[in-house]
Amino acid sequence: MRLIRVLLVVLLSLTAGCSQSAVTNPQPEQSTSSPKTGGTITLAMTEEPDTLDIQASSMLATEFVGAYLGGALLSEDEKTLQINPSLAKSYTVSEDGKTWTFILRPGVLFHDGTPLTANSYKETFERALSKDFAQQGTGSSISSIESITAKDDSTLILQLKEPSAPLLSNLANAGWAQPLSLQAIEKAKEQYERNPIGVGPWKFESWKPAESITLVRNPDFHWADASAQNQGAVRPDKLVIRFIKNSQTMLAALDSGSLDVATNVPAKDAKKYRSNEKYTVHEQLKSGLGLFIGLNLQREVFTDIHVRKALNLAVNKEAIVQASLQGEGVQAFGPIGEAMFGYDPSIKEYAYSYQPEEAGKLLEEAGWKLNAQGIRERDGSPLRVHLLSMERFSQGAQLVQGMLKDVGIEVVIDALEPAALIQTAVSGDYDMTVMGYGASDPDVLYQFLHSSQRQGGSNFFNIADDQIDKLLEKGRVTVNTDDRKQVYVDLQKRMVDQAYWVPIYTEKKFTVINKRVHDVRLHRLGYPIFQDSWVEE
């Protein structure tokens, strides 16, 4: 669910293993038309943000939409992965790695016309680190900051508790790390989450719940990051973000021309657009983990490691990759995706493989015996668990349901909207849940696995493992690339050993774009970037 990664230029090699992109039916290098101003781009997303107060959310949907409205001190070039100044024109880091000084770019304005100053960032980060927001996406990503000083309007000084490997790229996140106007928040009060103010190329216009969010061109914008060819205002007049959770409904809209950009297109459908000259297809292996089953360790049944291991042995991951993804993805074996820094290629040798008979033996050892109906019982109680799911993962959830039934575990699927699923997981009132995350650095796992994140954070699973805590803490402060990688190799081994999750797959992500929209780039977390784009009517 968050974007987290590195420290300083010497650590940029951390990103070498991240997602690779490919483009089918690319537009000709020499367009027959010149870029034009005007028009509307209509984009579809499968999930709707829970709020547009960026600091009050941990949803990727909020981060993605928020990135269109915001900007960050730094930026990451999608091709070279180099970290460059953005809203900061320069920055320095002290020799001990604990004092970071940023000189802000002059002339940057919030959407309401007020200037961006170092004090704006001070207020923004202090709000994110306050008790009300510290465990959400922004607060978590900058938790290594101990104090913030605005020396003057253009000089921002961050004092860290200790050197932080992921902070550099966290500060390049235009979603989570964007500056906010505390004056605008105070003025709007509870309405702010539906009327956000940022510094980005797009301004908020309206939100129709369960339908769409409309953004409009910011004509004053002239501070694009270094990777953009267009350094000024975006060219289209509007960006309409529609929420279409059903993929077939989304693709029908794409085919009809009422939609320009379809995201999270299923692999089986992406194939037909590859051969259609009307569309450009972008594909990339997701940076993160596509689908895993999280177990609530507060449930007595999951305190037994035999049961947790049996769940892992009972799931045929390759069959799910073939059925759900049409083979357009890879099996997942641990908490770190194959396209991320720190992934251990040897994990395939020691992780769980599909062995349903072994799963049955472990359940027998744990006292769960098959009854006449083929469901396991212990002390007269059936082995019945509920699985939270959402539409995007419905097929995978159903396949898991069938596989677990084969070893005597009855699974009841509770289908929820994404925001409701997250809220239920946070409440702790669940047995198992589908989950996935997008991230470019394994420090994201601090939020999911560290024991400090059990109350109000994203450790919905109630994992409290001293070894894991120490490894996560070490990963945050280890700046040597090889040493840091070993930390996460050890973490993967511990997660497999304790079977806290059931990793299933990492998918390829497909984005299909009508060629009337030119020059769309993809962020490596998958959302389209429209800074250089224009619409051919």
Tab-separated table of C-alpha atoms in Angstrom, residues 35-41 202 217 233-239 516-517 533-537:
chain	number	residue	atom	x	y	z
A	35	PRO	CA	1.376	19.134	-29.184
A	36	LYS	CA	-1.861	21.019	-28.585
A	37	THR	CA	-3.410	22.689	-25.574
A	38	GLY	CA	-6.928	21.761	-24.530
A	39	GLY	CA	-9.153	18.724	-24.362
A	40	THR	CA	-9.967	16.230	-21.629
A	41	ILE	CA	-8.243	13.006	-20.641
A	202	TRP	CA	-3.607	19.670	-11.618
A	217	ARG	CA	-5.209	22.398	-15.469
A	233	ALA	CA	1.547	23.843	-17.300
A	234	VAL	CA	0.007	20.592	-18.508
A	235	ARG	CA	-1.664	20.862	-21.902
A	236	PRO	CA	-5.086	19.218	-21.371
A	237	ASP	CA	-7.801	21.311	-19.739
A	238	LYS	CA	-9.156	18.497	-17.580
A	239	LEU	CA	-8.305	15.119	-16.153
A	516	ARG	CA	-5.553	10.177	-29.288
A	517	VAL	CA	-3.720	10.843	-26.003
A	533	SER	CA	0.723	14.604	-22.688
A	534	TRP	CA	-1.633	16.231	-25.135
A	535	VAL	CA	-4.956	15.313	-26.706
A	536	GLU	CA	-5.604	15.006	-30.413
A	537	GLU	CA	-9.311	15.710	-30.939
